[in-house]
Amino acid sequence: MDTLPALLEAMQQQLDIQARRMDEQGTVLAKLMEKMSATPPSLNAGTPIVVMDKHAIFDSLHRRIEKFVYDPDRGRTFDIWLKRYQDLFDNECNDLDEKDKTRLLVSRLDENCHQMLTGAISPKQPSDLPWKEVIEVLERQFGSAKTLFRRRFECFKTRYEGQDFTNYEMLVKTKCTDAKLDTIDFDGLQCLFYVAGFQGSDFAEYHTRLLRKLDQTEKITLKDLTAECQLIKSYKEDSRMLEGGLSINAVHHKKNFNRNKKKFRQQQKKKVVAALEKDDHPQLEVTINGHPTQLLLDTGAEITIVSESKWKLFGKPHLQKTDVTGFAANGTPLKIRGCFNAEFAVNSSGGRCFGRGTCFVTEDDCNVLGMPWIRQLPDLYKAIRKYQIHRTILVDHVATLQDTIVNKLKTKFANVFKPGLGRCMTTKATLMLRPDARPVFRRKRPVPYANVVALDNEIDRLLAEDVLSPVTYSKWAAPIVVVKKSNGTLRLCADFSTGLNDALMLHQHPLPTSDDVFTKLNGGTIFTQLDFADAYLQVEVDENSKELLTINTHRGLFRYNRLPFGVKSAPGIFQQIIDSMIAGLNGCAAYLDDVIVTGRNIEEHSANLEALFERIQEYGFRVRIEKCSFLIPQIRYLGSIIDAKGRHPDPAKIEVIKKMPPPKDIGQVRSFLGLLNYYGAFVEEMRQLRAPLDKLLKKDTPFNWSADCQQAFDRAKEVLSSDLLLTHFDPSKEIVVAADASENGIGAVISHRFSDGTEKPIYHACRVLTAAEKNYGQVEKEGLALVYAVRKFHRYLYGPNRLQRWSLILLNYNFTIEYRPKSNFEQADALSRLIAEQSTPQEDVVIAEINADAVNLFTNTSAKLPLTADDVAKETQKDPLLKEVLHCVQTGEWPKKSKDRLLRFNSIRSSLTTQGGCLVFGDRIVIPDKLQELVLQDLHDGHPGMARMKMLARDYCYWTSIDKDIEDKVKSCKRCQECAKSPIKNTLFWTRDYRNGYPRWSPGHVRVRRGQCLYDVEVDDQLWRRHANQLRPRTCHAADTKLMDEFDFPLLPCVNDNSPTPSSSTLHHKDQAPTTSLPASMPTRRPSRTQRPPTRLQVDPRRKTYTTDDSLGREVL
């Protein structure tokens, strides 16, 4: 009790010291504020009190500015994004120079935008351009996808739709601002209505030319537009006159008496837009919502549509808003007011057929029964599929405009269609050698005598076009290969695989996947396919790379001045140039030199095509017109046929399947199954098709081509030869993801659900279950199937407990789960039951935006640590444990039996990733052993305390023993102990040194009974024993002497069984010794005053537990 007043007095002294320091700090602060307020303005302006570091300003602004992601469909354009941060760039970037300011702006672009920017200004870098020029380029590249005319036109069509008046006000303000109505004058308003008055496909060219003139000219009047229209009219008349040809001695038909109907045995033309019967149009009586009406039977119509007058006769059912746009057979747009759900009925030979569907209403006089309703009428649908209409009129408005559009392009872009090679004006190709590369010189190869003359002609042609230059000496040389083309001429190719390709570094630019290309073509109905003339040879190489491209021929050494075929880096270099050329263009996709343009109608396609040719001319490329296809309804692209309805297998390749003979051995079976897998995206019956064939691939199974195998083989060929169809992906349409799991596999299908309720697949996928996954319960398998589906289709869509972990993954998506029985779930059920010996691929779920976010997060985290990411990466490679963990994370292969520390990482492997050669646990960087003390010192800076240090560590860094190391750091800090809110609970003290061969003692249970002092001790956590000493005489002094003999420390914490015997002042004096004489880890015991019945404790050596025992004979001595 004597220590309590001393403790209170010490606490009061500490409080007084703190109060005195606070008063001193307040005085100093008041003086500083007074001094600052008294400083003259001129002094403040000339000598700032606080000077921020430029790097700190950059980092602060970098964190405050959100990344720019270009999405014009959602209104995310650069000008809107810049307005949000304009004040920040104008006022808070004054301390940054123009290059740093530009670097800050470019660093906040996402990966796609940064790539498009560098491509647009290539070969310059963004930091080489002035600030204003960078802003102009970004506004031009990432502006609104809609023209100013379209935005203004849509602004005038704004309607109130029952929303809140405040929201309606904001909508009007937003559209008026976007349309820039504050800059339009009376002349501009007149021009707007002037252009909007041209309706119909006959004025498509007027639309295009006038809209371009409105966008290119700021001040324009009606007179300018009228003059432009008269000029267009004159051009069209001159074009018709030239196309008419000479009419000397020509026999003409009488004007306005052309034949308009003719019988054909079969369809003679592919370009059929509308097919009409020779007789009157077929009409069908349909009862809609109880009202009979006559509808035109049109098997080419995608919707059922009625006129507004018919809709009124039906009782004006409630119309719903719709985004569907309709076009007549001649391309004239239909004005659709809305749609309503209807019940219809049709009389047939088998009775009355009923159905339900969506009916659209138009202001035009158009009443058509479309295919969505026809499919619900079995008799009619079967008849349509069985018979063909032979008597047709071929009406093709696209074909009539094709020559006009092509001639216009040839006139306007004459340089693009010139014969010979073009020359890329924007950049040159650079080839990078590996650091350890050595020159390789190969001798020439012999040329057949029959090809010498033709090869000489080809070399002369390349010399004339400056593709080759003769040289007398070179360290590098590759032999040539002569390829005979289909037209009989020779192509000279260099065989760079003999040495140069191994010495080159691969150009890191990804080629687009088929999904990337097909997604850009969605919604297209008209297509144009362009072919570049010797595409690679239109790109020049820089001077340093020319020596590498030396070839050794029968005429000596020649050096390429252009990028040749056969160089490993050529595809990536050319693809990057093409990607930068078509960046920002609508309806354009490219795979190397194969460029495709599409559009939803003739007007849009013509605009897209002209915009592409402007870019081609700007870049200096040329196309080979004889290999181009303009304005065609379907194209063959990347092994598929693409048209307005979707993607189909290539019939030319399927024709080979039809004639394929049955396999004769296991190797041929594997080849056929590989072909089946290639077309797996078009096949829904995969399991049924391949199950009998898969059995032939089982180990130790003899090859036996049975009847079941032949039936499966024939069925597979039949399915692959049928009209299998996938639809284009359209983000605006409803997406349905179907997933199913069986005992052996999982399958998934992503589809579009259309307004009539029908579904069309976009892609099919499946995989087999691993051995571990086959042990899952069915609920877990279904959950795994759903996770597999959303990960597989991630690009289309935008944990100890497995189910909980999967649920967290699924929460990242906006979806609803819909149950279907297996009988209605064939598209996923068949895929899920595929049985095959195949590897389970790792799913590609990380897109460019996610990769960029991960890099930014890693950079920001490493910036908070007292070391760089390079330091962590280097030490990670030196740390054996982390190096092994890094390898396991990268390969995905973890050892079945792990060491103790590796086991800790194995348990968190689902959260481990790699970034820049470092391990990352969630958002935290894993610190190697050598750098842990440095990080601990940084965390301990300022003595924040144990809890605060752990909180900071959980934000930035991690290692397996980080919590314990933080606790030890705080416990060993004297200042932290002095400022602690409560004393630290220490462990009991060990009295002897284990390293010197002595056992480590821990305090035992002491009791005095029948002249004995009995106490239990624990020896080295392994051997448990009981030791007893006879006390004579039975006094506390004798007991104290015995204890001192055993324990060599004068103050011993002990626990007794509350016997009243050891209550002498001798033991009390030792118990109540002041804490200053004890080590930091030695607590002071306060004896218990509670009296309990005497008991004996016995130690169980197997369980290491104490049990009570009242029999002295059972004690282990």
PDB file of N, CA and C in Angstrom, residues 698-732:
ATOM      1  N   LYS A 698      -9.510 -43.546 -74.575  1.00  0.00           N
ATOM      2  CA  LYS A 698      -9.151 -44.027 -73.247  1.00  0.00           C
ATOM      3  C   LYS A 698      -7.904 -44.907 -73.313  1.00  0.00           C
ATOM      4  N   LYS A 699      -7.152 -44.864 -72.245  1.00  0.00           N
ATOM      5  CA  LYS A 699      -5.901 -45.611 -72.183  1.00  0.00           C
ATOM      6  C   LYS A 699      -6.178 -47.124 -72.198  1.00  0.00           C
ATOM      7  N   ASP A 700      -5.338 -47.829 -72.899  1.00  0.00           N
ATOM      8  CA  ASP A 700      -5.415 -49.300 -72.987  1.00  0.00           C
ATOM      9  C   ASP A 700      -6.726 -49.781 -73.614  1.00  0.00           C
ATOM     10  N   THR A 701      -7.347 -48.927 -74.453  1.00  0.00           N
ATOM     11  CA  THR A 701      -8.568 -49.324 -75.152  1.00  0.00           C
ATOM     12  C   THR A 701      -8.245 -49.549 -76.626  1.00  0.00           C
ATOM     13  N   PRO A 702      -8.488 -50.741 -77.160  1.00  0.00           N
ATOM     14  CA  PRO A 702      -8.169 -51.003 -78.580  1.00  0.00           C
ATOM     15  C   PRO A 702      -9.081 -50.190 -79.492  1.00  0.00           C
ATOM     16  N   PHE A 703      -8.563 -49.845 -80.674  1.00  0.00           N
ATOM     17  CA  PHE A 703      -9.331 -49.070 -81.633  1.00  0.00           C
ATOM     18  C   PHE A 703     -10.381 -49.965 -82.285  1.00  0.00           C
ATOM     19  N   ASN A 704     -11.664 -49.632 -82.049  1.00  0.00           N
ATOM     20  CA  ASN A 704     -12.766 -50.410 -82.599  1.00  0.00           C
ATOM     21  C   ASN A 704     -13.833 -49.437 -83.095  1.00  0.00           C
ATOM     22  N   TRP A 705     -13.883 -49.256 -84.412  1.00  0.00           N
ATOM     23  CA  TRP A 705     -14.831 -48.315 -85.003  1.00  0.00           C
ATOM     24  C   TRP A 705     -16.196 -48.995 -85.097  1.00  0.00           C
ATOM     25  N   SER A 706     -17.033 -48.737 -84.082  1.00  0.00           N
ATOM     26  CA  SER A 706     -18.322 -49.411 -83.978  1.00  0.00           C
ATOM     27  C   SER A 706     -19.394 -48.627 -84.725  1.00  0.00           C
ATOM     28  N   ALA A 707     -20.609 -49.191 -84.686  1.00  0.00           N
ATOM     29  CA  ALA A 707     -21.749 -48.508 -85.319  1.00  0.00           C
ATOM     30  C   ALA A 707     -22.070 -47.205 -84.600  1.00  0.00           C
ATOM     31  N   ASP A 708     -21.912 -47.201 -83.258  1.00  0.00           N
ATOM     32  CA  ASP A 708     -22.147 -45.968 -82.504  1.00  0.00           C
ATOM     33  C   ASP A 708     -21.150 -44.879 -82.899  1.00  0.00           C
ATOM     34  N   CYS A 709     -19.909 -45.282 -83.118  1.00  0.00           N
ATOM     35  CA  CYS A 709     -18.899 -44.313 -83.541  1.00  0.00           C
ATOM     36  C   CYS A 709     -19.236 -43.739 -84.915  1.00  0.00           C
ATOM     37  N   GLN A 710     -19.676 -44.607 -85.834  1.00  0.00           N
ATOM     38  CA  GLN A 710     -20.031 -44.134 -87.170  1.00  0.00           C
ATOM     39  C   GLN A 710     -21.230 -43.203 -87.111  1.00  0.00           C
ATOM     40  N   GLN A 711     -22.207 -43.531 -86.256  1.00  0.00           N
ATOM     41  CA  GLN A 711     -23.385 -42.682 -86.113  1.00  0.00           C
ATOM     42  C   GLN A 711     -23.002 -41.316 -85.530  1.00  0.00           C
ATOM     43  N   ALA A 712     -22.128 -41.324 -84.517  1.00  0.00           N
ATOM     44  CA  ALA A 712     -21.674 -40.059 -83.936  1.00  0.00           C
ATOM     45  C   ALA A 712     -20.881 -39.261 -84.953  1.00  0.00           C
ATOM     46  N   PHE A 713     -20.067 -39.926 -85.742  1.00  0.00           N
ATOM     47  CA  PHE A 713     -19.269 -39.254 -86.762  1.00  0.00           C
ATOM     48  C   PHE A 713     -20.165 -38.612 -87.819  1.00  0.00           C
ATOM     49  N   ASP A 714     -21.164 -39.343 -88.288  1.00  0.00           N
ATOM     50  CA  ASP A 714     -22.076 -38.791 -89.287  1.00  0.00           C
ATOM     51  C   ASP A 714     -22.882 -37.628 -88.720  1.00  0.00           C
ATOM     52  N   ARG A 715     -23.319 -37.778 -87.457  1.00  0.00           N
ATOM     53  CA  ARG A 715     -24.101 -36.709 -86.836  1.00  0.00           C
ATOM     54  C   ARG A 715     -23.250 -35.448 -86.660  1.00  0.00           C
ATOM     55  N   ALA A 716     -21.983 -35.626 -86.304  1.00  0.00           N
ATOM     56  CA  ALA A 716     -21.097 -34.467 -86.135  1.00  0.00           C
ATOM     57  C   ALA A 716     -20.902 -33.747 -87.461  1.00  0.00           C
ATOM     58  N   LYS A 717     -20.716 -34.511 -88.532  1.00  0.00           N
ATOM     59  CA  LYS A 717     -20.561 -33.872 -89.842  1.00  0.00           C
ATOM     60  C   LYS A 717     -21.852 -33.169 -90.261  1.00  0.00           C
ATOM     61  N   GLU A 718     -22.980 -33.770 -89.922  1.00  0.00           N
ATOM     62  CA  GLU A 718     -24.260 -33.147 -90.280  1.00  0.00           C
ATOM     63  C   GLU A 718     -24.455 -31.828 -89.541  1.00  0.00           C
ATOM     64  N   VAL A 719     -24.119 -31.822 -88.245  1.00  0.00           N
ATOM     65  CA  VAL A 719     -24.290 -30.592 -87.464  1.00  0.00           C
ATOM     66  C   VAL A 719     -23.315 -29.517 -87.925  1.00  0.00           C
ATOM     67  N   LEU A 720     -22.063 -29.908 -88.168  1.00  0.00           N
ATOM     68  CA  LEU A 720     -21.080 -28.930 -88.610  1.00  0.00           C
ATOM     69  C   LEU A 720     -21.399 -28.397 -90.006  1.00  0.00           C
ATOM     70  N   SER A 721     -22.131 -29.154 -90.781  1.00  0.00           N
ATOM     71  CA  SER A 721     -22.485 -28.726 -92.131  1.00  0.00           C
ATOM     72  C   SER A 721     -23.797 -27.958 -92.162  1.00  0.00           C
ATOM     73  N   SER A 722     -24.510 -27.868 -91.057  1.00  0.00           N
ATOM     74  CA  SER A 722     -25.796 -27.179 -91.032  1.00  0.00           C
ATOM     75  C   SER A 722     -25.587 -25.677 -90.863  1.00  0.00           C
ATOM     76  N   ASP A 723     -26.680 -24.949 -90.884  1.00  0.00           N
ATOM     77  CA  ASP A 723     -26.642 -23.486 -90.799  1.00  0.00           C
ATOM     78  C   ASP A 723     -26.593 -23.071 -89.328  1.00  0.00           C
ATOM     79  N   LEU A 724     -25.435 -23.295 -88.694  1.00  0.00           N
ATOM     80  CA  LEU A 724     -25.268 -22.919 -87.298  1.00  0.00           C
ATOM     81  C   LEU A 724     -25.071 -21.405 -87.221  1.00  0.00           C
ATOM     82  N   LEU A 725     -25.646 -20.780 -86.208  1.00  0.00           N
ATOM     83  CA  LEU A 725     -25.710 -19.318 -86.192  1.00  0.00           C
ATOM     84  C   LEU A 725     -25.401 -18.779 -84.816  1.00  0.00           C
ATOM     85  N   LEU A 726     -24.517 -17.787 -84.768  1.00  0.00           N
ATOM     86  CA  LEU A 726     -24.302 -16.982 -83.571  1.00  0.00           C
ATOM     87  C   LEU A 726     -24.667 -15.559 -83.904  1.00  0.00           C
ATOM     88  N   THR A 727     -25.175 -14.846 -82.935  1.00  0.00           N
ATOM     89  CA  THR A 727     -25.531 -13.450 -83.160  1.00  0.00           C
ATOM     90  C   THR A 727     -24.399 -12.552 -82.689  1.00  0.00           C
ATOM     91  N   HIS A 728     -24.400 -11.311 -83.174  1.00  0.00           N
ATOM     92  CA  HIS A 728     -23.408 -10.333 -82.734  1.00  0.00           C
ATOM     93  C   HIS A 728     -23.679  -9.935 -81.281  1.00  0.00           C
ATOM     94  N   PHE A 729     -22.628  -9.574 -80.580  1.00  0.00           N
ATOM     95  CA  PHE A 729     -22.781  -9.051 -79.225  1.00  0.00           C
ATOM     96  C   PHE A 729     -23.158  -7.576 -79.289  1.00  0.00           C
ATOM     97  N   ASP A 730     -24.224  -7.223 -78.591  1.00  0.00           N
ATOM     98  CA  ASP A 730     -24.703  -5.842 -78.537  1.00  0.00           C
ATOM     99  C   ASP A 730     -24.889  -5.457 -77.079  1.00  0.00           C
ATOM    100  N   PRO A 731     -24.045  -4.572 -76.530  1.00  0.00           N
ATOM    101  CA  PRO A 731     -24.155  -4.240 -75.103  1.00  0.00           C
ATOM    102  C   PRO A 731     -25.490  -3.632 -74.710  1.00  0.00           C
ATOM    103  N   SER A 732     -26.225  -3.067 -75.657  1.00  0.00           N
ATOM    104  CA  SER A 732     -27.494  -2.435 -75.309  1.00  0.00           C
ATOM    105  C   SER A 732     -28.625  -3.437 -75.134  1.00  0.00           C
TER     106      SER A 732
END
